Amino acid sequence: MMQNKTGPQPLVLYYTEDKGKAQQIEMLCGQLSFKTKRLRGSDAGTPVGKLAGMSVKAETSSPAGMSINAEKAGASAEKYGASAEKNGEAPSRENGVPADYKQPEVMVFSGITDTQLDMFLHGYKMGGISPIYLKAILTPYNYTWSLYQLTQELIREHTAMMMERRK
């Protein structure tokens, strides 16, 4: 359909365990001339910029105000796949990702214009693809975050949005 002639080809990074949903996303992105990258659970500790093919310098600390403790993300983190042990602290891997962390479905857009994003979201809805609630656009602020850190922030934002809607 439409390709961005002035910049890089849009890239959609996504994680789902649903093979049918993955095929639908791949097909939609193909129709829109977007590149795709299906993420793995083992990508949780990798900076999202690196996953998108960018050169990323290591960051020594997590983003301001971001906890990398799944337990602190609250009950919503468990709903979306993060779980903590009964003592309230999940054992950590070397990269700060809890050892028992299960990556929830997530979608990250890179090199995409507002118009292209609108086209993707419209096609996603019209295609009847089941929702992925955690979505982000790669920015200069978040590209150094690990997939885990980004996902935890998206869970907090999604939870806050849902709480606000209930008021």
CSV table of N, CA and C in Angstrom, one decimal:
chain,number,residue,atom,x,y,z
A,1,MET,N,0.8,-1.2,0.0
A,1,MET,CA,0.0,0.0,0.0
A,1,MET,C,0.9,1.3,0.0
A,2,MET,N,1.2,1.8,1.2
A,2,MET,CA,1.9,3.0,1.3
A,2,MET,C,3.2,2.8,2.0
A,3,GLN,N,4.3,3.3,1.5
A,3,GLN,CA,5.6,3.2,2.1
A,3,GLN,C,6.1,4.6,2.3
A,4,ASN,N,6.8,4.8,3.5
A,4,ASN,CA,7.3,6.1,3.8
A,4,ASN,C,8.5,6.4,2.9
A,5,LYS,N,8.4,7.4,2.0
A,5,LYS,CA,9.4,7.7,1.0
A,5,LYS,C,10.5,8.6,1.6
A,6,THR,N,10.2,9.3,2.7
A,6,THR,CA,11.1,10.2,3.2
A,6,THR,C,12.0,9.7,4.4
A,7,GLY,N,11.7,8.5,4.9
A,7,GLY,CA,12.4,8.0,6.0
A,7,GLY,C,12.5,6.5,5.9
A,8,PRO,N,12.9,5.9,7.1
A,8,PRO,CA,13.1,4.5,7.1
A,8,PRO,C,11.7,3.8,7.0
A,9,GLN,N,11.8,2.5,6.5
A,9,GLN,CA,10.6,1.8,6.4
A,9,GLN,C,10.0,1.5,7.8
A,10,PRO,N,8.7,1.7,8.1
A,10,PRO,CA,8.2,1.5,9.4
A,10,PRO,C,8.4,0.0,9.8
A,11,LEU,N,8.7,-0.2,11.1
A,11,LEU,CA,8.9,-1.5,11.7
A,11,LEU,C,8.0,-1.7,12.8
A,12,VAL,N,7.4,-2.9,12.9
A,12,VAL,CA,6.5,-3.2,14.0
A,12,VAL,C,7.1,-4.4,14.7
A,13,LEU,N,7.6,-4.2,15.9
A,13,LEU,CA,8.1,-5.3,16.7
A,13,LEU,C,6.9,-5.8,17.6
A,14,TYR,N,6.8,-7.1,17.7
A,14,TYR,CA,5.6,-7.5,18.5
A,14,TYR,C,5.9,-8.9,19.2
A,15,TYR,N,5.2,-9.1,20.3
A,15,TYR,CA,5.4,-10.4,21.0
A,15,TYR,C,4.0,-10.9,21.2
A,16,THR,N,3.7,-12.1,20.7
A,16,THR,CA,2.5,-12.9,21.0
A,16,THR,C,2.9,-14.3,20.9
A,17,GLU,N,2.2,-15.1,21.7
A,17,GLU,CA,2.4,-16.6,21.6
A,17,GLU,C,1.4,-17.2,20.6
A,18,ASP,N,0.4,-16.4,20.2
A,18,ASP,CA,-0.7,-16.8,19.3
A,18,ASP,C,-0.2,-16.8,17.9
A,19,LYS,N,0.0,-18.0,17.3
A,19,LYS,CA,0.5,-18.1,15.9
A,19,LYS,C,-0.4,-17.5,14.9
A,20,GLY,N,-1.7,-17.7,15.1
A,20,GLY,CA,-2.7,-17.1,14.2
A,20,GLY,C,-2.6,-15.6,14.2
A,21,LYS,N,-2.5,-15.0,15.4
A,21,LYS,CA,-2.5,-13.5,15.5
A,21,LYS,C,-1.2,-13.0,14.9
A,22,ALA,N,-0.1,-13.8,15.1
A,22,ALA,CA,1.2,-13.4,14.5
A,22,ALA,C,1.1,-13.4,12.9
A,23,GLN,N,0.4,-14.4,12.4
A,23,GLN,CA,0.2,-14.4,10.9
A,23,GLN,C,-0.6,-13.2,10.5
A,24,GLN,N,-1.6,-12.9,11.2
A,24,GLN,CA,-2.5,-11.8,10.8
A,24,GLN,C,-1.7,-10.4,10.9
A,25,ILE,N,-0.9,-10.3,11.9
A,25,ILE,CA,0.0,-9.1,12.0
A,25,ILE,C,1.0,-9.0,10.8
A,26,GLU,N,1.6,-10.1,10.5
A,26,GLU,CA,2.5,-10.2,9.4
A,26,GLU,C,1.9,-9.8,8.1
A,27,MET,N,0.7,-10.4,7.9
A,27,MET,CA,-0.1,-10.1,6.7
A,27,MET,C,-0.4,-8.6,6.6
A,28,LEU,N,-1.0,-8.0,7.6
A,28,LEU,CA,-1.3,-6.6,7.6
A,28,LEU,C,-0.1,-5.8,7.3
A,29,CYS,N,1.0,-6.1,8.0
A,29,CYS,CA,2.2,-5.3,7.8
A,29,CYS,C,2.7,-5.4,6.4
A,30,GLY,N,2.6,-6.6,5.8
A,30,GLY,CA,3.0,-6.8,4.4
A,30,GLY,C,2.2,-6.0,3.5
A,31,GLN,N,0.9,-5.9,3.7
A,31,GLN,CA,0.0,-5.1,2.9
A,31,GLN,C,0.4,-3.6,3.0
A,32,LEU,N,0.9,-3.2,4.2
A,32,LEU,CA,1.2,-1.8,4.4
A,32,LEU,C,2.7,-1.5,4.0
A,33,SER,N,3.4,-2.5,3.6
A,33,SER,CA,4.9,-2.4,3.3
A,33,SER,C,5.7,-2.0,4.6
A,34,PHE,N,5.2,-2.5,5.7
A,34,PHE,CA,6.0,-2.4,7.0
A,34,PHE,C,6.8,-3.6,7.2
A,35,LYS,N,8.0,-3.4,7.8
A,35,LYS,CA,8.8,-4.5,8.2
A,35,LYS,C,8.2,-5.0,9.6
A,36,THR,N,8.5,-6.3,9.9
A,36,THR,CA,8.1,-6.8,11.2
A,36,THR,C,9.2,-7.5,11.9
A,37,LYS,N,9.2,-7.6,13.2
A,37,LYS,CA,10.1,-8.5,13.9
A,37,LYS,C,9.3,-9.1,15.1
A,38,ARG,N,9.2,-10.4,15.0
A,38,ARG,CA,8.5,-11.1,16.1
A,38,ARG,C,9.5,-11.3,17.3
A,39,LEU,N,9.2,-10.7,18.4
A,39,LEU,CA,10.0,-10.8,19.6
A,39,LEU,C,9.9,-12.2,20.3
A,40,ARG,N,10.9,-12.5,21.1
A,40,ARG,CA,10.9,-13.7,21.9
A,40,ARG,C,10.8,-13.3,23.3
A,41,GLY,N,10.4,-14.2,24.2
A,41,GLY,CA,10.4,-14.0,25.6
A,41,GLY,C,11.8,-13.7,26.1
A,42,SER,N,12.8,-14.3,25.5
A,42,SER,CA,14.2,-14.1,25.9
A,42,SER,C,14.7,-12.7,25.6
A,43,ASP,N,13.9,-11.9,24.8
A,43,ASP,CA,14.3,-10.5,24.5
A,43,ASP,C,14.0,-9.5,25.6
A,44,ALA,N,13.4,-10.0,26.7
A,44,ALA,CA,13.0,-9.1,27.8
A,44,ALA,C,14.1,-8.2,28.3
A,45,GLY,N,15.3,-8.6,28.4
A,45,GLY,CA,16.4,-7.8,28.9
A,45,GLY,C,17.1,-7.0,27.9
A,46,THR,N,16.7,-7.0,26.6
A,46,THR,CA,17.4,-6.3,25.5
A,46,THR,C,16.7,-4.9,25.3
A,47,PRO,N,17.6,-3.9,25.1
A,47,PRO,CA,17.0,-2.6,24.8
A,47,PRO,C,16.1,-2.6,23.6
A,48,VAL,N,15.0,-1.9,23.7
A,48,VAL,CA,14.0,-2.0,22.5
A,48,VAL,C,14.7,-1.3,21.3
A,49,GLY,N,15.5,-0.3,21.4
A,49,GLY,CA,16.2,0.3,20.3
A,49,GLY,C,17.1,-0.8,19.6
A,50,LYS,N,17.8,-1.6,20.3
A,50,LYS,CA,18.6,-2.7,19.8
A,50,LYS,C,17.7,-3.7,19.0
A,51,LEU,N,16.6,-4.0,19.6
A,51,LEU,CA,15.6,-4.9,19.0
A,51,LEU,C,15.1,-4.4,17.6
A,52,ALA,N,15.1,-3.0,17.6
A,52,ALA,CA,14.6,-2.4,16.3
A,52,ALA,C,15.8,-2.1,15.4
A,53,GLY,N,17.0,-2.6,15.7
A,53,GLY,CA,18.1,-2.5,14.8
A,53,GLY,C,19.0,-1.3,15.0
A,54,MET,N,18.8,-0.5,16.1
A,54,MET,CA,19.5,0.7,16.3
A,54,MET,C,20.8,0.4,17.2
A,55,SER,N,21.7,1.2,17.1
A,55,SER,CA,22.9,1.1,18.0
A,55,SER,C,22.5,1.8,19.3
A,56,VAL,N,22.7,1.0,20.4
A,56,VAL,CA,22.2,1.5,21.7
A,56,VAL,C,23.4,1.4,22.7
A,57,LYS,N,23.7,2.5,23.3
A,57,LYS,CA,24.8,2.5,24.3
A,57,LYS,C,24.1,1.9,25.6
A,58,ALA,N,24.8,1.2,26.4
A,58,ALA,CA,24.3,0.6,27.6
A,58,ALA,C,24.0,1.7,28.6
A,59,GLU,N,22.8,1.6,29.3
A,59,GLU,CA,22.4,2.5,30.3
A,59,GLU,C,22.6,1.8,31.6
A,60,THR,N,23.2,2.5,32.6
A,60,THR,CA,23.5,1.9,33.8
A,60,THR,C,22.3,1.9,34.8
A,61,SER,N,21.4,2.8,34.6
A,61,SER,CA,20.2,2.8,35.5
A,61,SER,C,18.9,2.7,34.7
A,62,SER,N,17.9,2.3,35.4
A,62,SER,CA,16.6,2.2,34.7
A,62,SER,C,16.0,3.6,34.6
A,63,PRO,N,15.0,3.7,33.7
A,63,PRO,CA,14.4,5.1,33.4
A,63,PRO,C,13.9,5.6,34.7
A,64,ALA,N,13.9,7.0,34.8
A,64,ALA,CA,13.5,7.7,36.1
A,64,ALA,C,12.1,7.2,36.5
A,65,GLY,N,12.1,6.8,37.8
A,65,GLY,CA,10.8,6.5,38.4
A,65,GLY,C,10.3,5.1,38.0
A,66,MET,N,11.1,4.3,37.3
A,66,MET,CA,10.7,3.0,36.9
A,66,MET,C,11.2,1.9,37.8
A,67,SER,N,10.3,1.2,38.3
A,67,SER,CA,10.7,0.0,39.1
A,67,SER,C,10.9,-1.2,38.2
A,68,ILE,N,11.9,-2.0,38.4
A,68,ILE,CA,12.1,-3.2,37.6
A,68,ILE,C,11.7,-4.4,38.5
A,69,ASN,N,10.9,-4.2,39.5
A,69,ASN,CA,10.5,-5.2,40.4
A,69,ASN,C,9.0,-5.5,40.0
A,70,ALA,N,8.8,-6.7,39.5
A,70,ALA,CA,7.4,-7.1,39.0
A,70,ALA,C,6.4,-7.0,40.1
A,71,GLU,N,6.8,-7.3,41.3
A,71,GLU,CA,5.8,-7.2,42.4
A,71,GLU,C,5.3,-5.8,42.6
A,72,LYS,N,6.1,-4.8,42.4
A,72,LYS,CA,5.7,-3.4,42.6
A,72,LYS,C,4.8,-2.9,41.5
A,73,ALA,N,4.8,-3.6,40.4
A,73,ALA,CA,3.9,-3.2,39.3
A,73,ALA,C,2.4,-3.6,39.6
A,74,GLY,N,2.2,-4.3,40.8
A,74,GLY,CA,0.9,-4.5,41.2
A,74,GLY,C,0.2,-5.7,40.6
A,75,ALA,N,-1.0,-5.9,40.9
A,75,ALA,CA,-1.8,-7.1,40.4
A,75,ALA,C,-1.9,-7.1,38.9
A,76,SER,N,-1.9,-5.9,38.3
A,76,SER,CA,-2.0,-5.8,36.8
A,76,SER,C,-0.8,-6.5,36.2
A,77,ALA,N,0.4,-6.4,36.8
A,77,ALA,CA,1.6,-7.0,36.2
A,77,ALA,C,1.4,-8.5,36.2
A,78,GLU,N,0.8,-9.1,37.2
A,78,GLU,CA,0.5,-10.5,37.2
A,78,GLU,C,-0.5,-10.9,36.1
A,79,LYS,N,-1.5,-10.0,35.9
A,79,LYS,CA,-2.5,-10.2,34.9
A,79,LYS,C,-1.9,-10.3,33.5
A,80,TYR,N,-0.8,-9.5,33.3
A,80,TYR,CA,-0.2,-9.4,32.0
A,80,TYR,C,1.1,-10.3,31.9
A,81,GLY,N,1.3,-11.1,32.9
A,81,GLY,CA,2.4,-12.1,32.8
A,81,GLY,C,3.5,-12.0,33.8
A,82,ALA,N,3.7,-10.9,34.5
A,82,ALA,CA,4.7,-10.8,35.5
A,82,ALA,C,4.3,-11.3,36.8
A,83,SER,N,5.1,-12.2,37.4
A,83,SER,CA,4.7,-12.7,38.7
A,83,SER,C,5.8,-12.6,39.7
A,84,ALA,N,5.5,-12.6,40.9
A,84,ALA,CA,6.5,-12.5,42.0
A,84,ALA,C,6.4,-13.7,42.9
A,85,GLU,N,7.4,-14.1,43.6
A,85,GLU,CA,7.3,-15.1,44.5
A,85,GLU,C,6.6,-14.7,45.8
A,86,LYS,N,6.2,-15.6,46.6
A,86,LYS,CA,5.3,-15.3,47.8
A,86,LYS,C,6.0,-14.4,48.7
A,87,ASN,N,7.3,-14.3,48.8
A,87,ASN,CA,8.0,-13.3,49.7
A,87,ASN,C,7.9,-11.9,49.2
A,88,GLY,N,7.3,-11.7,48.0
A,88,GLY,CA,7.2,-10.3,47.5
A,88,GLY,C,8.4,-9.9,46.6
A,89,GLU,N,9.4,-10.7,46.5
A,89,GLU,CA,10.5,-10.3,45.7
A,89,GLU,C,10.8,-11.5,44.7
A,90,ALA,N,10.7,-11.1,43.4
A,90,ALA,CA,11.0,-12.1,42.4
A,90,ALA,C,12.6,-12.2,42.2
A,91,PRO,N,13.1,-13.4,42.1
A,91,PRO,CA,14.5,-13.5,41.9
A,91,PRO,C,14.9,-12.8,40.6
A,92,SER,N,16.0,-12.1,40.5
A,92,SER,CA,16.3,-11.4,39.3
A,92,SER,C,17.4,-12.1,38.5
A,93,ARG,N,17.3,-12.0,37.2
A,93,ARG,CA,18.3,-12.4,36.3
A,93,ARG,C,19.4,-11.3,36.3
A,94,GLU,N,20.5,-11.5,35.7
A,94,GLU,CA,21.5,-10.5,35.7
A,94,GLU,C,21.1,-9.2,35.1
A,95,ASN,N,20.2,-9.2,34.1
A,95,ASN,CA,19.8,-8.0,33.4
A,95,ASN,C,18.6,-7.3,34.1
A,96,GLY,N,18.2,-7.7,35.3
A,96,GLY,CA,17.1,-7.0,36.0
A,96,GLY,C,15.8,-7.6,35.8
A,97,VAL,N,15.7,-8.6,34.9
A,97,VAL,CA,14.4,-9.2,34.6
A,97,VAL,C,14.2,-10.3,35.6
A,98,PRO,N,13.0,-10.3,36.3
A,98,PRO,CA,12.8,-11.4,37.2
A,98,PRO,C,12.9,-12.8,36.5
A,99,ALA,N,13.4,-13.8,37.2
A,99,ALA,CA,13.7,-15.1,36.6
A,99,ALA,C,12.4,-15.8,36.2
A,100,ASP,N,11.3,-15.5,36.9
A,100,ASP,CA,10.0,-16.1,36.5
A,100,ASP,C,9.1,-15.2,35.7
A,101,TYR,N,9.7,-14.2,35.1
A,101,TYR,CA,8.9,-13.3,34.2
A,101,TYR,C,8.4,-13.9,33.0
A,102,LYS,N,7.1,-13.7,32.7
A,102,LYS,CA,6.5,-14.2,31.4
A,102,LYS,C,6.2,-13.0,30.6
A,103,GLN,N,6.8,-12.8,29.5
A,103,GLN,CA,6.5,-11.6,28.6
A,103,GLN,C,5.1,-11.6,28.1
A,104,PRO,N,4.4,-10.5,28.4
A,104,PRO,CA,3.0,-10.3,27.9
A,104,PRO,C,3.0,-9.9,26.4
A,105,GLU,N,1.9,-9.9,25.8
A,105,GLU,CA,1.8,-9.4,24.4
A,105,GLU,C,2.1,-7.9,24.4
A,106,VAL,N,2.9,-7.5,23.5
A,106,VAL,CA,3.3,-6.1,23.3
A,106,VAL,C,3.6,-5.8,21.9
A,107,MET,N,3.4,-4.5,21.5
A,107,MET,CA,3.7,-4.1,20.2
A,107,MET,C,4.5,-2.8,20.3
A,108,VAL,N,5.6,-2.7,19.5
A,108,VAL,CA,6.4,-1.4,19.5
A,108,VAL,C,6.6,-1.0,18.1
A,109,PHE,N,6.3,0.3,17.8
A,109,PHE,CA,6.4,0.8,16.5
A,109,PHE,C,7.6,1.7,16.3
A,110,SER,N,8.3,1.5,15.2
A,110,SER,CA,9.6,2.3,15.0
A,110,SER,C,9.5,2.9,13.6
A,111,GLY,N,9.9,4.1,13.5
A,111,GLY,CA,10.0,4.8,12.2
A,111,GLY,C,8.7,4.9,11.5
A,112,ILE,N,7.6,5.2,12.2
A,112,ILE,CA,6.3,5.2,11.7
A,112,ILE,C,5.7,6.6,11.9
A,113,THR,N,5.0,7.1,10.8
A,113,THR,CA,4.4,8.4,10.9
A,113,THR,C,3.0,8.3,11.6
A,114,ASP,N,2.4,9.4,12.0
A,114,ASP,CA,1.0,9.3,12.5
A,114,ASP,C,0.0,8.7,11.5
A,115,THR,N,0.2,9.1,10.3
A,115,THR,CA,-0.7,8.6,9.3
A,115,THR,C,-0.6,7.1,9.1
A,116,GLN,N,0.7,6.6,9.1
A,116,GLN,CA,0.9,5.2,8.9
A,116,GLN,C,0.4,4.4,10.2
A,117,LEU,N,0.6,5.0,11.3
A,117,LEU,CA,0.1,4.4,12.6
A,117,LEU,C,-1.5,4.3,12.5
A,118,ASP,N,-2.1,5.3,12.1
A,118,ASP,CA,-3.6,5.3,11.9
A,118,ASP,C,-4.0,4.2,10.9
A,119,MET,N,-3.3,4.1,9.8
A,119,MET,CA,-3.6,3.1,8.8
A,119,MET,C,-3.5,1.7,9.4
A,120,PHE,N,-2.4,1.5,10.2
A,120,PHE,CA,-2.1,0.2,10.8
A,120,PHE,C,-3.3,-0.1,11.8
A,121,LEU,N,-3.6,0.8,12.7
A,121,LEU,CA,-4.6,0.5,13.7
A,121,LEU,C,-6.0,0.3,13.1
A,122,HIS,N,-6.3,1.0,12.0
A,122,HIS,CA,-7.5,0.8,11.3
A,122,HIS,C,-7.6,-0.6,10.6
A,123,GLY,N,-6.5,-0.9,10.0
A,123,GLY,CA,-6.4,-2.3,9.4
A,123,GLY,C,-6.4,-3.4,10.4
A,124,TYR,N,-5.8,-3.1,11.5
A,124,TYR,CA,-5.8,-4.1,12.6
A,124,TYR,C,-7.2,-4.4,13.1
A,125,LYS,N,-8.0,-3.3,13.3
A,125,LYS,CA,-9.4,-3.4,13.8
A,125,LYS,C,-10.2,-4.0,12.7
A,126,MET,N,-10.1,-3.6,11.5
A,126,MET,CA,-11.0,-4.1,10.4
A,126,MET,C,-10.6,-5.5,10.1
A,127,GLY,N,-9.4,-5.9,10.3
A,127,GLY,CA,-9.0,-7.3,10.1
A,127,GLY,C,-9.5,-8.3,11.2
A,128,GLY,N,-10.1,-7.7,12.2
A,128,GLY,CA,-10.6,-8.6,13.3
A,128,GLY,C,-9.5,-9.2,14.1
A,129,ILE,N,-8.3,-8.6,14.2
A,129,ILE,CA,-7.2,-9.2,14.9
A,129,ILE,C,-7.5,-8.9,16.4
A,130,SER,N,-7.4,-10.0,17.2
A,130,SER,CA,-7.6,-9.8,18.7
A,130,SER,C,-6.6,-8.8,19.2
A,131,PRO,N,-7.1,-7.9,20.2
A,131,PRO,CA,-6.3,-6.8,20.6
A,131,PRO,C,-5.0,-7.2,21.4
A,132,ILE,N,-4.0,-6.4,21.2
A,132,ILE,CA,-2.8,-6.3,22.0
A,132,ILE,C,-2.9,-5.0,22.7
A,133,TYR,N,-3.0,-5.0,24.0
A,133,TYR,CA,-3.3,-3.8,24.8
A,133,TYR,C,-2.1,-3.0,25.0
A,134,LEU,N,-0.9,-3.6,25.1
A,134,LEU,CA,0.3,-2.9,25.4
A,134,LEU,C,1.0,-2.5,24.1
A,135,LYS,N,1.0,-1.1,23.8
A,135,LYS,CA,1.6,-0.6,22.6
A,135,LYS,C,2.4,0.6,22.9
A,136,ALA,N,3.5,0.8,22.1
A,136,ALA,CA,4.4,1.9,22.3
A,136,ALA,C,5.0,2.3,21.0
A,137,ILE,N,5.4,3.6,20.9
A,137,ILE,CA,6.2,4.1,19.8
A,137,ILE,C,7.6,4.3,20.3
A,138,LEU,N,8.6,3.8,19.6
A,138,LEU,CA,10.0,4.0,20.0
A,138,LEU,C,10.3,5.4,19.9
A,139,THR,N,10.9,6.0,21.0
A,139,THR,CA,11.2,7.4,21.1
A,139,THR,C,12.7,7.5,21.6
A,140,PRO,N,13.2,8.7,21.5
A,140,PRO,CA,14.6,9.0,22.0
A,140,PRO,C,14.6,8.8,23.5
A,141,TYR,N,13.5,8.9,24.2
A,141,TYR,CA,13.4,8.7,25.6
A,141,TYR,C,13.4,7.2,26.0
A,142,ASN,N,12.7,6.3,25.2
A,142,ASN,CA,12.5,4.9,25.6
A,142,ASN,C,13.4,3.9,24.9
A,143,TYR,N,14.1,4.3,23.9
A,143,TYR,CA,14.9,3.4,23.1
A,143,TYR,C,15.9,2.6,23.8
A,144,THR,N,16.4,3.2,24.9
A,144,THR,CA,17.5,2.5,25.7
A,144,THR,C,16.8,1.5,26.8
A,145,TRP,N,15.5,1.6,27.0
A,145,TRP,CA,14.9,0.8,28.0
A,145,TRP,C,14.9,-0.7,27.5
A,146,SER,N,15.0,-1.6,28.4
A,146,SER,CA,14.8,-3.0,28.0
A,146,SER,C,13.3,-3.2,27.7
A,147,LEU,N,13.1,-4.3,26.9
A,147,LEU,CA,11.7,-4.6,26.6
A,147,LEU,C,10.9,-4.8,27.9
A,148,TYR,N,11.6,-5.4,28.9
A,148,TYR,CA,10.9,-5.6,30.2
A,148,TYR,C,10.5,-4.2,30.8
A,149,GLN,N,11.4,-3.3,30.9
A,149,GLN,CA,11.2,-2.0,31.4
A,149,GLN,C,10.0,-1.3,30.7
A,150,LEU,N,10.1,-1.3,29.4
A,150,LEU,CA,9.0,-0.7,28.6
A,150,LEU,C,7.7,-1.4,28.8
A,151,THR,N,7.7,-2.7,28.9
A,151,THR,CA,6.4,-3.4,29.1
A,151,THR,C,5.9,-3.1,30.5
A,152,GLN,N,6.7,-3.0,31.5
A,152,GLN,CA,6.3,-2.6,32.9
A,152,GLN,C,5.6,-1.2,32.9
A,153,GLU,N,6.3,-0.3,32.2
A,153,GLU,CA,5.7,1.1,32.1
A,153,GLU,C,4.4,1.0,31.4
A,154,LEU,N,4.3,0.3,30.3
A,154,LEU,CA,3.0,0.2,29.5
A,154,LEU,C,1.9,-0.4,30.4
A,155,ILE,N,2.3,-1.4,31.2
A,155,ILE,CA,1.3,-2.0,32.2
A,155,ILE,C,0.8,-1.0,33.1
A,156,ARG,N,1.7,-0.2,33.7
A,156,ARG,CA,1.3,0.9,34.6
A,156,ARG,C,0.3,1.9,33.9
A,157,GLU,N,0.7,2.3,32.7
A,157,GLU,CA,-0.1,3.2,32.0
A,157,GLU,C,-1.5,2.7,31.6
A,158,HIS,N,-1.5,1.4,31.2
A,158,HIS,CA,-2.8,0.7,30.8
A,158,HIS,C,-3.7,0.6,32.1
A,159,THR,N,-3.1,0.3,33.2
A,159,THR,CA,-3.8,0.1,34.5
A,159,THR,C,-4.4,1.5,34.9
A,160,ALA,N,-3.6,2.5,34.8
A,160,ALA,CA,-4.1,3.9,35.2
A,160,ALA,C,-5.2,4.3,34.3
A,161,MET,N,-5.1,4.0,33.0
A,161,MET,CA,-6.2,4.3,32.0
A,161,MET,C,-7.5,3.6,32.4
A,162,MET,N,-7.3,2.3,32.7
A,162,MET,CA,-8.5,1.5,33.0
A,162,MET,C,-9.2,2.0,34.3
A,163,MET,N,-8.3,2.4,35.3
A,163,MET,CA,-8.8,3.0,36.6
A,163,MET,C,-9.6,4.3,36.3
A,164,GLU,N,-9.0,5.1,35.4
A,164,GLU,CA,-9.6,6.4,35.1
A,164,GLU,C,-11.0,6.2,34.4
A,165,ARG,N,-11.1,5.2,33.6
A,165,ARG,CA,-12.3,5.0,32.9
A,165,ARG,C,-13.4,4.5,33.8
A,166,ARG,N,-13.0,3.9,34.9
A,166,ARG,CA,-14.0,3.3,35.9
A,166,ARG,C,-14.6,4.4,36.8
A,167,LYS,N,-14.0,5.6,36.8
A,167,LYS,CA,-14.5,6.7,37.7
A,167,LYS,C,-15.7,7.3,37.1
